[in-house]
GROMACS .gro file of C-alpha atoms in nm:
model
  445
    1UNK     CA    1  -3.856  -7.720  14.450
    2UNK     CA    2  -4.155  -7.495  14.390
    3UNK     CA    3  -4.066  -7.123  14.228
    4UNK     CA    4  -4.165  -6.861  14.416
    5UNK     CA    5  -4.447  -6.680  14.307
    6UNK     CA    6  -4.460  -6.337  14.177
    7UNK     CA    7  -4.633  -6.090  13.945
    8UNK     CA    8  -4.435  -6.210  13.619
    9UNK     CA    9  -4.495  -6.618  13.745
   10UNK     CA   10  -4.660  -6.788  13.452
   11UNK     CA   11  -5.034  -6.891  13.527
   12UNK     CA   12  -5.224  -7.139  13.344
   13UNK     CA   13  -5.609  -7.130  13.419
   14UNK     CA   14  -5.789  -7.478  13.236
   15UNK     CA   15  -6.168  -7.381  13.218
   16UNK     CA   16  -6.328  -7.093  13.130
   17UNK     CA   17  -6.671  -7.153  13.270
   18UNK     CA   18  -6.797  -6.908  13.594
   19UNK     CA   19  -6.492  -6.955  13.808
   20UNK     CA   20  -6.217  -6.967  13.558
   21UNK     CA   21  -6.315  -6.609  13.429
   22UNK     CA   22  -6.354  -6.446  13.801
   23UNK     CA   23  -5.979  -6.582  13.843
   24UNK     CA   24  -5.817  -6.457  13.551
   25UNK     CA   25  -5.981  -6.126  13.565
   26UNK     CA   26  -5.851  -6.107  13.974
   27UNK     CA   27  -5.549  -6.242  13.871
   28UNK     CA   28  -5.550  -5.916  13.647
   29UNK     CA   29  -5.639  -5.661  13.845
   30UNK     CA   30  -5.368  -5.764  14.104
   31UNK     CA   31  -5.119  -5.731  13.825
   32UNK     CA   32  -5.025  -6.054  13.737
   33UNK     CA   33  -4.883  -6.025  13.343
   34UNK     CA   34  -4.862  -6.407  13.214
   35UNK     CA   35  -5.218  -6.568  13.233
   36UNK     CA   36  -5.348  -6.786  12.986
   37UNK     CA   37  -5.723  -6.992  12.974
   38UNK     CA   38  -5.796  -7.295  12.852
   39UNK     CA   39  -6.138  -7.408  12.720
   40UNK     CA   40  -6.330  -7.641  12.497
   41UNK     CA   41  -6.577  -7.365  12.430
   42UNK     CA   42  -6.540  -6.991  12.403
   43UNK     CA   43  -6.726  -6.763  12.659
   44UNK     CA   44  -6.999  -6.875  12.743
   45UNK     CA   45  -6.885  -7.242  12.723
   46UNK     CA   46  -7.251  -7.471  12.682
   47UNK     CA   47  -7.159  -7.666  12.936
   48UNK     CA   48  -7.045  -7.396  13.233
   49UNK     CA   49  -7.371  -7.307  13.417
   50UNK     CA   50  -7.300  -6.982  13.398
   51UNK     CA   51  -7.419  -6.960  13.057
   52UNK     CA   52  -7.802  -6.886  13.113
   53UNK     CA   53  -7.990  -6.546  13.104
   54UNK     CA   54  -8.045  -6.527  13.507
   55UNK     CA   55  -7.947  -6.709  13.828
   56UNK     CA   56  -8.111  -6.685  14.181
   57UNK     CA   57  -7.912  -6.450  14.434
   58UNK     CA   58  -7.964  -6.457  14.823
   59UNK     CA   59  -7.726  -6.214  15.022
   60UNK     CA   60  -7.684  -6.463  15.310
   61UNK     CA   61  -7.622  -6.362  15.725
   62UNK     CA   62  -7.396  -6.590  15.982
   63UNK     CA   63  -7.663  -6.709  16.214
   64UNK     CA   64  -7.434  -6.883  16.455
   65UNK     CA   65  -7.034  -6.749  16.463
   66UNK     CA   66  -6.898  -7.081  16.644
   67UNK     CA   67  -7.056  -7.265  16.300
   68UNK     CA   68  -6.820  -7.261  16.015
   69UNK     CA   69  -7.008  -7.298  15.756
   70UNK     CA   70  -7.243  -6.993  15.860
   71UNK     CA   71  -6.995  -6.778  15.901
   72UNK     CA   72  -6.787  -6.896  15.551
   73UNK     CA   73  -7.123  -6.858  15.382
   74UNK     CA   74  -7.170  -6.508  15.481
   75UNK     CA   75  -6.792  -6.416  15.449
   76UNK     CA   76  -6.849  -6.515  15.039
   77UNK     CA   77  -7.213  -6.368  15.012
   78UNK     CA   78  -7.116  -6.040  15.152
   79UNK     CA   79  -6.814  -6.033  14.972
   80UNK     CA   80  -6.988  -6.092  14.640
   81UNK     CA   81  -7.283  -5.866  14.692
   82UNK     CA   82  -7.043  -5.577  14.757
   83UNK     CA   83  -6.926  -5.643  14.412
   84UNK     CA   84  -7.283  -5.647  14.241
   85UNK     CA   85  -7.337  -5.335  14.382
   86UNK     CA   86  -7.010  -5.146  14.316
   87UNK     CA   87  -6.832  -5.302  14.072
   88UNK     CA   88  -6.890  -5.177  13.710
   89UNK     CA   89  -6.802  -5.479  13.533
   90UNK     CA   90  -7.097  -5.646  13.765
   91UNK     CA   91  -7.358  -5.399  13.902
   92UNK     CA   92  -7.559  -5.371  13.573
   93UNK     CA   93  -7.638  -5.708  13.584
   94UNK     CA   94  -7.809  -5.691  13.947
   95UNK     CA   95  -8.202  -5.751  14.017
   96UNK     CA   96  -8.297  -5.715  14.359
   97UNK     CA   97  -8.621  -5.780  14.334
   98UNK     CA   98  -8.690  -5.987  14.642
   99UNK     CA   99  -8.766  -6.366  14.668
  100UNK     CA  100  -9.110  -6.632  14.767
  101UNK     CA  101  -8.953  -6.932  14.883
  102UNK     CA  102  -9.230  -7.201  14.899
  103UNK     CA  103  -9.327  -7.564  14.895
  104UNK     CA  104  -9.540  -7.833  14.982
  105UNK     CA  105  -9.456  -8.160  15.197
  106UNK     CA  106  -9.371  -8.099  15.537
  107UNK     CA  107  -9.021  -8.233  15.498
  108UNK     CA  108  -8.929  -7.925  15.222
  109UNK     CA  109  -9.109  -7.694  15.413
  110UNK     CA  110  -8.917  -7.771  15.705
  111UNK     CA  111  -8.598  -7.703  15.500
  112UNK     CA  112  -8.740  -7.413  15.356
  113UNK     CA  113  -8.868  -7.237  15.665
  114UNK     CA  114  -8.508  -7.359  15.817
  115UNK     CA  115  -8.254  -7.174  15.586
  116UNK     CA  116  -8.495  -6.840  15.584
  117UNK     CA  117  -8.243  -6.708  15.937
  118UNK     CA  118  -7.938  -6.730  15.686
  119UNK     CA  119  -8.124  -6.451  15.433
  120UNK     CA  120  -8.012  -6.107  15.540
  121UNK     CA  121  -8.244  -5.800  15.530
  122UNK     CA  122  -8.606  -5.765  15.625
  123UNK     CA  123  -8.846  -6.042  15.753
  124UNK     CA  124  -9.023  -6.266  15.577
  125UNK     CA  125  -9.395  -6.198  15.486
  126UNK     CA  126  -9.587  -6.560  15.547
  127UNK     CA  127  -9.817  -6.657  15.226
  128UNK     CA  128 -10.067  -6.930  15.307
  129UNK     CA  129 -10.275  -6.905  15.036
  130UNK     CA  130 -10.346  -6.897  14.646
  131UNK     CA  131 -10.470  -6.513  14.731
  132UNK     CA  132 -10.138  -6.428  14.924
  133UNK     CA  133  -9.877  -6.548  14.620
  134UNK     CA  134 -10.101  -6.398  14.415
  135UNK     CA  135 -10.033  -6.034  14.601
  136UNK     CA  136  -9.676  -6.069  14.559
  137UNK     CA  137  -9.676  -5.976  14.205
  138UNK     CA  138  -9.908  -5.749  13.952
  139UNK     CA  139 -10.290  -5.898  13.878
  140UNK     CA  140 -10.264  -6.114  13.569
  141UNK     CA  141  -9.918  -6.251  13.650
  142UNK     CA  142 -10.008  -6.532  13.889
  143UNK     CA  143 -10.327  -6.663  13.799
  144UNK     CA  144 -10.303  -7.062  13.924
  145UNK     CA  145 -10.463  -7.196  14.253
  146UNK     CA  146 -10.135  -7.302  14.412
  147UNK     CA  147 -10.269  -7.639  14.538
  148UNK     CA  148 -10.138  -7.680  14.880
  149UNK     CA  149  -9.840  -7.450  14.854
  150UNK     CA  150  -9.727  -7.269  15.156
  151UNK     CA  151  -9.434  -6.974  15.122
  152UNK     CA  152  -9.272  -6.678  15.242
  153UNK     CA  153  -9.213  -6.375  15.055
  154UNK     CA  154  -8.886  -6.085  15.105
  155UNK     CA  155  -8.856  -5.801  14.865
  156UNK     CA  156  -8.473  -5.713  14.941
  157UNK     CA  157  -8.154  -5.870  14.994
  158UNK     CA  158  -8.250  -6.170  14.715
  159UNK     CA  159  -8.345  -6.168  14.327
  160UNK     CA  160  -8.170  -6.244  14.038
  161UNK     CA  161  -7.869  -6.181  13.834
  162UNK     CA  162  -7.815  -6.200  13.434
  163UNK     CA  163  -7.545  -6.442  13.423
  164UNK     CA  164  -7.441  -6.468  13.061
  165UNK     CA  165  -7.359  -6.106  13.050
  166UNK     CA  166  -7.176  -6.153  13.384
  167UNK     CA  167  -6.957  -6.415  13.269
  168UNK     CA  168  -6.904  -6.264  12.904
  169UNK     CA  169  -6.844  -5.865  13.074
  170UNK     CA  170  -6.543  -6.076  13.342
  171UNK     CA  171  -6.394  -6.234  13.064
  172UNK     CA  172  -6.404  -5.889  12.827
  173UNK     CA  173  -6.273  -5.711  13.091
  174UNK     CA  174  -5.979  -6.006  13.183
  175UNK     CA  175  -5.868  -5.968  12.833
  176UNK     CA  176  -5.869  -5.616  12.849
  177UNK     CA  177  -5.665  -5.643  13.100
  178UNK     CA  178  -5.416  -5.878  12.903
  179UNK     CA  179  -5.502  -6.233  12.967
  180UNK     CA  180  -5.528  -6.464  12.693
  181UNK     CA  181  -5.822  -6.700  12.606
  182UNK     CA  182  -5.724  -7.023  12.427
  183UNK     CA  183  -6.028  -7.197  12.303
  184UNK     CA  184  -6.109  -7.485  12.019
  185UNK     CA  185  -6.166  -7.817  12.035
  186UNK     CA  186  -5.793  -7.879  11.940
  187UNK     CA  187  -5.659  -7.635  12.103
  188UNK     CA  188  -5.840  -7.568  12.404
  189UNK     CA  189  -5.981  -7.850  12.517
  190UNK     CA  190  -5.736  -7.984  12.781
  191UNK     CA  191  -5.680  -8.352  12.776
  192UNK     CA  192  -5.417  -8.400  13.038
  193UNK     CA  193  -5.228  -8.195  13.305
  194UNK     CA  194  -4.821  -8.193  13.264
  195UNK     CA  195  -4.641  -8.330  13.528
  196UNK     CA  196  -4.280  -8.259  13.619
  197UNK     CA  197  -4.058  -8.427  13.867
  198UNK     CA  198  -4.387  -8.518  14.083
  199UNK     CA  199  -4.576  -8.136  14.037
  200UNK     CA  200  -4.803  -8.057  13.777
  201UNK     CA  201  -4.636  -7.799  13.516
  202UNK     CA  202  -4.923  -7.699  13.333
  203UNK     CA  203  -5.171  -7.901  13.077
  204UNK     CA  204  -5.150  -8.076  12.737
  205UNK     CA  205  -5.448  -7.960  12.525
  206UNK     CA  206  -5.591  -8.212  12.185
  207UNK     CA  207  -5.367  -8.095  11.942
  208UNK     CA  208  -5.020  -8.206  12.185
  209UNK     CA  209  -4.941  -7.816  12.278
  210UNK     CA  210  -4.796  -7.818  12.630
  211UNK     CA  211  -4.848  -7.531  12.778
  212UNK     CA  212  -4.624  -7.456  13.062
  213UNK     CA  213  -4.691  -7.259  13.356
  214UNK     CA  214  -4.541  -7.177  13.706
  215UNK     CA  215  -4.879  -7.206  13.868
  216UNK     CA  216  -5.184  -7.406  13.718
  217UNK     CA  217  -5.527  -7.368  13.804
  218UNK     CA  218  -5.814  -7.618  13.723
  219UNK     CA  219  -6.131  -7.478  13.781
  220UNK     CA  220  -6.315  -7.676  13.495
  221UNK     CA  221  -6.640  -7.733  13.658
  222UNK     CA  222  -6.851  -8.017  13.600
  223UNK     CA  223  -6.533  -8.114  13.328
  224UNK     CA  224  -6.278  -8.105  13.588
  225UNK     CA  225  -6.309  -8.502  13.648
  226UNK     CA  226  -6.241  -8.588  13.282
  227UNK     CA  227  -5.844  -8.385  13.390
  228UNK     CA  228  -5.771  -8.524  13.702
  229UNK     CA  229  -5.890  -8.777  13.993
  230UNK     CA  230  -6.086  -8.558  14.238
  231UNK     CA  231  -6.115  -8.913  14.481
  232UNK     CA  232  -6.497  -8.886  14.422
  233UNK     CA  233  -6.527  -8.550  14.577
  234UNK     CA  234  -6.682  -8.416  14.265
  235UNK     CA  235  -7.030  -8.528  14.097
  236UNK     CA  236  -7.078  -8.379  13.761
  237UNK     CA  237  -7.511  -8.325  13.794
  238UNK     CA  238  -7.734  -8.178  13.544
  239UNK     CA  239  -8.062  -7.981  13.565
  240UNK     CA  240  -8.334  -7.881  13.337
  241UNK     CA  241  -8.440  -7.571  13.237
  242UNK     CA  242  -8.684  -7.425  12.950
  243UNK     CA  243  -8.801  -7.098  12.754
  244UNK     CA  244  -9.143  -6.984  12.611
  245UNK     CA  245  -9.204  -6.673  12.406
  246UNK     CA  246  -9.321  -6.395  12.575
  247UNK     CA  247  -9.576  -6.102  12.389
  248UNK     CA  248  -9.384  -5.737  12.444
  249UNK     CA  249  -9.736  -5.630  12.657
  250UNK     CA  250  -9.614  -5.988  12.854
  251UNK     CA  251  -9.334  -5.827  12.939
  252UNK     CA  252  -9.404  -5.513  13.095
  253UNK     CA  253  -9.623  -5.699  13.304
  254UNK     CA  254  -9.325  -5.940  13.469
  255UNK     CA  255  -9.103  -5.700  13.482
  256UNK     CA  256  -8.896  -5.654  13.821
  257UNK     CA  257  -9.083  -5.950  13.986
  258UNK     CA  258  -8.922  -6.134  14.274
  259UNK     CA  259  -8.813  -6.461  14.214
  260UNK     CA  260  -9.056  -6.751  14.254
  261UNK     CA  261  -8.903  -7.103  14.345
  262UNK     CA  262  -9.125  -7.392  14.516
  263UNK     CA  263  -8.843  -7.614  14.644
  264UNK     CA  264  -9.008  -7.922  14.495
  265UNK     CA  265  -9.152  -7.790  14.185
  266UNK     CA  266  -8.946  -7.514  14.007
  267UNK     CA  267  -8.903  -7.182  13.976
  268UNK     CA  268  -8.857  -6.864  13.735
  269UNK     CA  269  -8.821  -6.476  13.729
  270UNK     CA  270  -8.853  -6.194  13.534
  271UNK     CA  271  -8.778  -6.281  13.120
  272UNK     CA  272  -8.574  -6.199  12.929
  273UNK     CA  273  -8.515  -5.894  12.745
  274UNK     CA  274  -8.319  -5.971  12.503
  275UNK     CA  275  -8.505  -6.261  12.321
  276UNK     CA  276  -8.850  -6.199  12.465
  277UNK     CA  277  -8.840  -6.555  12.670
  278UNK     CA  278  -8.961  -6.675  13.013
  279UNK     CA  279  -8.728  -6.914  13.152
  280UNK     CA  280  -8.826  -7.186  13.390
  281UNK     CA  281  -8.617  -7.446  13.575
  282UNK     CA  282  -8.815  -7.767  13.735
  283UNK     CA  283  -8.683  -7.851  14.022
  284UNK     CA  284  -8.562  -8.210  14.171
  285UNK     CA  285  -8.221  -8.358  14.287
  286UNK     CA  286  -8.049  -8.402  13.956
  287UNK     CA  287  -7.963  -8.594  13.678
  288UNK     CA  288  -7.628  -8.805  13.558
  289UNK     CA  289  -7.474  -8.928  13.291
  290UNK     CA  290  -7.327  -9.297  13.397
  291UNK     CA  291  -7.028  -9.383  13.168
  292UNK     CA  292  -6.850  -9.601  13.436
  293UNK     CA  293  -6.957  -9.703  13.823
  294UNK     CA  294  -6.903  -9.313  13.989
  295UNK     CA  295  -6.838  -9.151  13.690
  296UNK     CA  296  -7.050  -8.922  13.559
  297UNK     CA  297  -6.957  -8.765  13.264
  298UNK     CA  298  -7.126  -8.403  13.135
  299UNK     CA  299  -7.214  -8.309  12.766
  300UNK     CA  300  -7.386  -7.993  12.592
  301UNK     CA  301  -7.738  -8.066  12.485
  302UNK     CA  302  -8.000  -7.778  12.415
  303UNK     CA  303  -8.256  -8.040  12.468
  304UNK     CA  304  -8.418  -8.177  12.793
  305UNK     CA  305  -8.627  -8.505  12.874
  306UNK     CA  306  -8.960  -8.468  12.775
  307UNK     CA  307  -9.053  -8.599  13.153
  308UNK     CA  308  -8.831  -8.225  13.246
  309UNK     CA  309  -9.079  -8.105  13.022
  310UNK     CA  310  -9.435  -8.239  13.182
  311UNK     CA  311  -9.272  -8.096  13.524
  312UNK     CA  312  -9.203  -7.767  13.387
  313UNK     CA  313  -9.596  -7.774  13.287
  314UNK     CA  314  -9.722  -7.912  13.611
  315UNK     CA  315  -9.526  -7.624  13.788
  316UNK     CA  316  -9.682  -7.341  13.528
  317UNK     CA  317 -10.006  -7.509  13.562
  318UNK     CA  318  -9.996  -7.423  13.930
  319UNK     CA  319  -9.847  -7.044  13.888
  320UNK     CA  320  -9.926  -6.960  13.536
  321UNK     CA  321 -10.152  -7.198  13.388
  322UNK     CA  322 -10.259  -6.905  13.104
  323UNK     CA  323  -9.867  -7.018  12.972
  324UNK     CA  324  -9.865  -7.374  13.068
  325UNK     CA  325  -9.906  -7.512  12.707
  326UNK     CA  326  -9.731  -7.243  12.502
  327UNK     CA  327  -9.416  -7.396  12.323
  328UNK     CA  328  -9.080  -7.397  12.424
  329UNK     CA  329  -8.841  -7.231  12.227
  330UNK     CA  330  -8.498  -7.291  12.382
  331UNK     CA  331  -8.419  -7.586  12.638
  332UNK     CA  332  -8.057  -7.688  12.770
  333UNK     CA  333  -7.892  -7.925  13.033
  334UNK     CA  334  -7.707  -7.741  13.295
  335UNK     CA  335  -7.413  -7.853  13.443
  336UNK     CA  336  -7.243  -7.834  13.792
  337UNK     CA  337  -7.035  -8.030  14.032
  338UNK     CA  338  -7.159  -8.130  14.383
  339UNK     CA  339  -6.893  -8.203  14.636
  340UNK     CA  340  -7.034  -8.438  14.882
  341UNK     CA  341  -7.102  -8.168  15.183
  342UNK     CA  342  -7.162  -7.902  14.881
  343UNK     CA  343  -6.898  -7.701  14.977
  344UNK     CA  344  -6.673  -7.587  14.733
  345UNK     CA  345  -6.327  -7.676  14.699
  346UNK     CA  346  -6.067  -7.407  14.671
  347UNK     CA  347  -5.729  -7.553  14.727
  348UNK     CA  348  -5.373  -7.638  14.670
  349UNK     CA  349  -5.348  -8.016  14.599
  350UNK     CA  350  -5.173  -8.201  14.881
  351UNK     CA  351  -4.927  -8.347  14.652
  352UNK     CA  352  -4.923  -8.105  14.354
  353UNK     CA  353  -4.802  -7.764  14.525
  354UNK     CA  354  -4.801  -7.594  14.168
  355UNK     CA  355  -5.185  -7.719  14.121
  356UNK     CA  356  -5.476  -7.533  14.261
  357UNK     CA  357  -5.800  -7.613  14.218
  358UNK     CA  358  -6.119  -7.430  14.249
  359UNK     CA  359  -6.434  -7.661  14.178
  360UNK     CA  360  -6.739  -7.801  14.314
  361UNK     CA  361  -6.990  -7.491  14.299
  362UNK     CA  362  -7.268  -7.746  14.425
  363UNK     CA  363  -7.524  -7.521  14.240
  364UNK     CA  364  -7.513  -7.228  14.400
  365UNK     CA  365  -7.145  -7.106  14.294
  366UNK     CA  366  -7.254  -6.841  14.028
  367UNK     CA  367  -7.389  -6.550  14.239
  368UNK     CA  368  -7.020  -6.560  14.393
  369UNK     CA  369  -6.866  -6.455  14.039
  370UNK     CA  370  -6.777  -6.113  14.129
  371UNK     CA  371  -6.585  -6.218  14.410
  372UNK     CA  372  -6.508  -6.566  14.395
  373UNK     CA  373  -6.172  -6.502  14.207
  374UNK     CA  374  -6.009  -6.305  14.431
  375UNK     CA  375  -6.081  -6.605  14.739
  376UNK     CA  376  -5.889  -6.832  14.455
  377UNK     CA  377  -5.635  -6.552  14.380
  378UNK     CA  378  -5.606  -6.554  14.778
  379UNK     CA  379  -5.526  -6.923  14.776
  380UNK     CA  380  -5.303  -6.932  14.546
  381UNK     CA  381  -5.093  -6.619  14.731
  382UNK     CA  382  -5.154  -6.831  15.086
  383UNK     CA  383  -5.316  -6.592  15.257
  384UNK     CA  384  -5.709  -6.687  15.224
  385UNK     CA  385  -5.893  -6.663  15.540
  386UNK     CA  386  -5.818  -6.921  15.806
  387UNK     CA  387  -6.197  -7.081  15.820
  388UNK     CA  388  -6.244  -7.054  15.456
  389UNK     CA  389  -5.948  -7.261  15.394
  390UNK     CA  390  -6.075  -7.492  15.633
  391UNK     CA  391  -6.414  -7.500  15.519
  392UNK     CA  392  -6.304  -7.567  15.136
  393UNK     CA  393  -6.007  -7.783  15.163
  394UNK     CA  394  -5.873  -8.101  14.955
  395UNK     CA  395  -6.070  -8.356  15.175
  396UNK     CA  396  -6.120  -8.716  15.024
  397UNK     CA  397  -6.206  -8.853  15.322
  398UNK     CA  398  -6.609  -8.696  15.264
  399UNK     CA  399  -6.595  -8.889  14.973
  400UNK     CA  400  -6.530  -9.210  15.133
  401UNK     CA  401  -6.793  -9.456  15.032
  402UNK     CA  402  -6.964  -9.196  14.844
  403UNK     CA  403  -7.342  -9.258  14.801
  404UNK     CA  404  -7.409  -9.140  14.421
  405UNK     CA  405  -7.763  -9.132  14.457
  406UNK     CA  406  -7.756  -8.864  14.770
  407UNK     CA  407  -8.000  -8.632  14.693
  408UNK     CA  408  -7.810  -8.356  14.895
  409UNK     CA  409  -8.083  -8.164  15.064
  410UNK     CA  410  -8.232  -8.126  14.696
  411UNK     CA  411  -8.630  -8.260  14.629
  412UNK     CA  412  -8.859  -8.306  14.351
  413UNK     CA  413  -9.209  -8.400  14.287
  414UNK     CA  414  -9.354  -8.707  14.323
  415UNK     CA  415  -9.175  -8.968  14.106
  416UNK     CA  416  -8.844  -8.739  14.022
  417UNK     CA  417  -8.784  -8.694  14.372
  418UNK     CA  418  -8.423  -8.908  14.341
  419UNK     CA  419  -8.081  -8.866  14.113
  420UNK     CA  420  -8.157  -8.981  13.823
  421UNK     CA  421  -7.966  -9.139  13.533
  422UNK     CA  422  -7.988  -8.971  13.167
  423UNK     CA  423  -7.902  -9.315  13.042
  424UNK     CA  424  -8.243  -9.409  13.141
  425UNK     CA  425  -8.357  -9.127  12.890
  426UNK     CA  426  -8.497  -9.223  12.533
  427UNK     CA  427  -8.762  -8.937  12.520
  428UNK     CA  428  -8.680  -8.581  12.467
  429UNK     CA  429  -8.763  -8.244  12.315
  430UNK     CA  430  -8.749  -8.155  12.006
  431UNK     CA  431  -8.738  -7.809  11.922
  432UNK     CA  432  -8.647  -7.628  11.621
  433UNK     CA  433  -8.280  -7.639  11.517
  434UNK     CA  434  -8.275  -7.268  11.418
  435UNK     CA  435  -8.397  -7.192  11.792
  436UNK     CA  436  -8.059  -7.363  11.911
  437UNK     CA  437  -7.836  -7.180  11.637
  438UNK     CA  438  -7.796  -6.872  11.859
  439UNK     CA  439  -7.658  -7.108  12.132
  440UNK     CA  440  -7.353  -7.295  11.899
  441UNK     CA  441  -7.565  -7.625  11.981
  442UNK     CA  442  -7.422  -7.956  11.942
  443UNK     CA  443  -7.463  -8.314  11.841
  444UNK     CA  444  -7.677  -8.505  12.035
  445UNK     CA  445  -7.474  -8.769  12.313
   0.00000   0.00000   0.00000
């Protein structure tokens, strides 16, 4: 028989990656006392995507109340970009500095043009030329020809977010607030959950500990799979991004641009202050690692392919081509877990009543990190919203059959336009060791 939950119930959170630290600081602020976090890694774990300098925000509108998924969508994005605007531990890290959503084949610009309705704010400005994207941001910025590009440009209700500082100001704040982070690779890296009398009863971590808890949480991200059978609902996928130096005039000039993403080429925004770096992410549908036949297992490497690498320059060749052969100095896999509808899962497990889990961010589950906890917190009390339950259920039955190499509504450029397998990788970058020291890299899978 389940205990009944209250403020003083014992809560075990395993993964401290984007998710995990929105729930435990919710969990805190509705004054639950006993919370403990697992993790591998301390905040920012290498492997949680959260742990990059910025991530693309879109405040997204229901565009059709009798469809679910509209109106769950818009539930989450208004409820998160309320947060980024009010919430102190969250608002400083807000840039809403508007958005060009472009591409090139008539298939992705037919799925661009498609989800501009579900953007809320003012319309879209058509750009149909190299002249137009140049417009959209000061002269000496965008100074490629944009060969055969077509976009459309918004300068509210989208941007960018610093999500590093996000993740690391939830977690500061969580503790504050008196939950404790248990990290190591002994004693925070969770090998098992505990099971009792058919319920899960919290986790055993490397070095034996049980930890025991009235309620236990995984929301382990792209990790979660290596804890517990998720039936194939969960595909741990990787992505590629990059960093080159930027001069101090450099970054005057880029700063407060809107975002720039070509759906089949890549994208990047406005650098980094901190270290002086542009980062840029080529786009296509994935990559994964293949240990067994479905399972795809993610590691921390502050490398990427060196074919990541000749689409990052074919994409800055076509924006910034000034910057298209200037070195990288930082480059990192990125990690999430795509359910096979991407929608995420937030749920009690079906035959674990004490087990909730809260996975599959399907690559666009950071900008929700203000919010996202309290939804969890909500499922755990039983009282989330109706069609957000029923939206992100426990359902196997999508991942019947699964097809591994669905490319999920994602696209690439000629040649990487697939999922493709880092096994099939013998060539990558190699950039200086001390560049990676800042970033607690590790060995080489």
């Amino acid at each position: 028989m389940i205990s009944s939950l209250s403020h003083s119930s014992s809560i075990l959170i395993v993964g401290a990656g984007t998710w995990g630290c929105s729930t435990a600081l919710h969990l805190a602020r509705r004054g639950y006392t006993s919370i403990a976090v697992l993790d591998r890694y301390p905040v920012p774990s290498p492997i949680s995507a959260g742990d990059d300098v910025n991530k693309i925000f879109e405040r997204l509108s229901c565009t059709d109340e009798s469809d679910i998924n509209s109106s769950v969508s818009a539930k989450l994005s208004e409820a998160a970009y309320r947060c980024w605007k009010d919430d102190p531990i969250f608002s400083p890290y807000l840039h809403e500095t508007g958005i060009i959503s472009a591409a090139i084949t008539p298939e992705a610009l037919r799925d661009v043009e498609a989800g501009l309705g579900y953007i809320d704010g003012e319309p879209w400005i058509k750009l149909n030329s190299k002249d137009d994207f140049r417009a959209t941001m000061p002269s000496g910025v965008l100074t490629g020809d944009f060969p055969g590009w077509q976009g459309w440009w918004r300068k509210s209700a989208a941007g960018w977010v610093h999500a590093r500082k996000s993740m690391e100001s939830a977690a500061s704040e969580a503790k504050r607030l008196g939950v404790t982070f248990i990290t190591g690779e002994q004693k925070g890296r969770v090998t098992s959950l505990l099971y009792q009398s058919g319920d899960v009863s919290g986790a055993v971590t490397a070095d034996g500990t049980q930890h025991r808890a009235d309620r236990t949480i995984l929301s382990a991200g792209a990790a979660a799979t290596e804890i517990f059978s998720m039936k194939d609902q969960l595909r741990p996928t990787a992505w590629t991004l990059a960093h080159i130096a930027m001069t101090v005039e450099e970054l005057k000039l880029f700063k407060n641009l809107p975002v720039l993403f070509n759906a089949e080429q890549g994208f990047f925004m406005e650098p980094d202050e901190d270290n002086h770096e542009l980062k840029i992410c080529d786009e296509h549908p994935g990559y994964c690692n293949w240990t067994s036949p479905g399972v795809s297992t993610p590691f921390a490497k502050h490398q990427v392919p060196k074919e990541s690498e000749r689409r990052i320059r074919d994409f800055l060749r076509d924006t910034i081509p000034h910057l298209a052969d200037r070195p990288f100095t930082f480059a990192r896999l990125c990690w999430c877990a795509d359910t096979p509808d991407r929608n995420f899962l937030i749920s009690k497990h079906p035959d674990h009543p004490s087990l909730l889990l809260a996975v599959g961010g399907s690559g666009h589950g950071f900008w929700y990190i203000p919010a996202i906890g309290g939804f969890i917190v909500d499922a755990l009390e039983d009282k989330l919203d109706s069609q957000i339950k029923e939206c992100y259920k426990w359902r196997p039955e999508t991942a019947s059959h699964r097809n591994w190499q669905d490319k999920q509504g994602r696209f690439g450029p000629p040649g990487s336009n697939r999922v493709m397998d880092l096994g099939d990788v013998y060539d990558w970058t190699s950039i200086e060791q001390q560049q990676n020291e800042r970033t607690n890299d590790f060995p080489p899978q």
